[in-house]
Amino acid sequence: MLFPESPDWPAPALDCRTCGACCASPWTGNGYVALDDEELRLRRVGVLTVTLRYGGPTGFGQLVEKLGTVRDEAGRFVCAEFDGRIAGPSRCRIYEDRPLPCRRLEPASAACLDARRRAGLPD
């Protein structure tokens, strides 16, 4: 069925369970979504996290705890808690406890569509 292009008809919803693009890191290397102090509990329950130092070549910088990343079959860095494949069946293993940045990302939002474009998926 084709959906008419009209402001009276909402656009079809994007299904996160067949996408996963937002779980692919736009950066190279380990670490993806920053965790706040309350979310550090994820480390205690076995979620892979990494501690990175930010702050340039001088000074102590700032330590930031992030969800860890792993490489998928295409060689992309994806969240270590991502289960499935980009543009295929997928899920988040910590969905109920996912960090705030993940909770804030809405389907069809600018950030969602940007992640889809980076992954080569249609808007």
XYZ file of C-alpha atoms in Angstrom:
123
model
C 0.000 0.000 0.000
C 1.331 3.429 -0.860
C 0.808 6.241 1.603
C -0.446 9.516 0.160
C 1.810 12.499 0.657
C -0.390 14.786 2.689
C -0.042 16.647 5.984
C -3.288 14.931 6.999
C -1.632 11.524 6.748
C 1.256 10.799 9.104
C 4.383 9.330 7.557
C 4.823 5.604 8.170
C 6.741 4.970 11.391
C 10.302 3.722 11.234
C 10.684 0.392 13.003
C 13.749 0.360 15.246
C 13.633 -3.455 15.326
C 14.564 -3.563 11.641
C 17.011 -0.670 11.594
C 19.625 -0.383 14.374
C 21.392 2.495 12.606
C 21.542 4.591 15.773
C 23.549 1.792 17.437
C 26.364 2.187 14.896
C 28.986 4.617 16.142
C 29.877 7.488 13.815
C 33.402 7.425 15.291
C 36.265 4.990 14.973
C 37.536 3.347 18.101
C 36.022 2.174 21.325
C 33.320 3.993 23.230
C 30.021 5.303 22.011
C 27.311 6.724 24.302
C 28.520 8.625 27.371
C 27.158 7.428 30.701
C 26.219 9.731 33.544
C 26.908 8.884 37.195
C 23.589 7.073 37.656
C 24.144 4.962 34.541
C 27.496 3.664 35.765
C 25.434 0.911 37.416
C 25.467 -0.722 33.981
C 29.153 -1.548 34.479
C 28.323 -3.361 37.710
C 25.845 -5.644 35.917
C 28.349 -6.675 33.256
C 27.755 -4.168 30.459
C 30.958 -3.441 28.537
C 32.108 0.115 29.219
C 35.303 2.002 28.458
C 36.864 4.969 30.209
C 38.307 7.579 27.883
C 40.306 10.689 28.733
C 39.371 13.890 26.914
C 41.295 17.117 27.176
C 44.142 17.635 24.774
C 47.873 17.037 25.040
C 48.415 18.970 28.283
C 46.703 18.724 31.622
C 44.747 15.908 33.157
C 41.683 16.158 30.964
C 38.362 14.634 31.876
C 37.574 10.947 32.269
C 34.378 9.908 30.489
C 32.752 6.502 30.842
C 31.031 5.247 27.684
C 29.255 2.152 26.489
C 31.786 -0.071 24.797
C 31.789 -0.850 21.103
C 32.535 -3.947 19.069
C 32.909 -4.437 15.322
C 29.991 -5.886 13.388
C 30.259 -8.166 10.339
C 30.681 -5.094 8.102
C 33.575 -3.797 10.230
C 31.595 -0.895 11.754
C 31.893 -0.007 15.421
C 28.515 -0.718 17.028
C 27.343 -0.568 20.626
C 28.399 -3.702 22.488
C 24.783 -4.127 23.635
C 23.435 -4.127 20.079
C 22.130 -7.533 19.052
C 21.432 -8.163 15.380
C 22.529 -6.328 12.287
C 22.152 -2.852 10.859
C 19.201 -2.775 8.426
C 18.017 -6.133 9.698
C 16.469 -7.732 12.746
C 17.950 -5.990 15.761
C 17.427 -5.196 19.402
C 19.084 -3.561 22.387
C 20.077 -6.018 25.125
C 19.732 -3.268 27.765
C 16.675 -1.539 26.309
C 14.908 -1.089 29.658
C 18.094 0.331 31.221
C 19.550 2.108 28.176
C 21.362 5.393 28.803
C 19.618 8.752 28.576
C 21.068 9.695 25.150
C 19.543 6.492 23.762
C 16.221 7.212 25.445
C 16.124 10.713 23.961
C 16.618 9.557 20.378
C 13.196 9.392 18.758
C 12.338 7.456 15.585
C 12.265 9.784 12.556
C 14.026 12.574 14.495
C 16.903 14.456 12.869
C 19.414 12.286 14.792
C 17.622 9.110 13.690
C 17.556 10.154 10.050
C 21.209 11.185 10.215
C 22.152 7.743 11.615
C 20.120 6.082 8.859
C 21.919 8.131 6.179
C 25.336 7.201 7.644
C 24.288 3.539 7.521
C 23.111 3.859 3.909
C 19.412 3.456 4.741
C 16.584 5.530 3.249
C 15.006 8.345 5.280
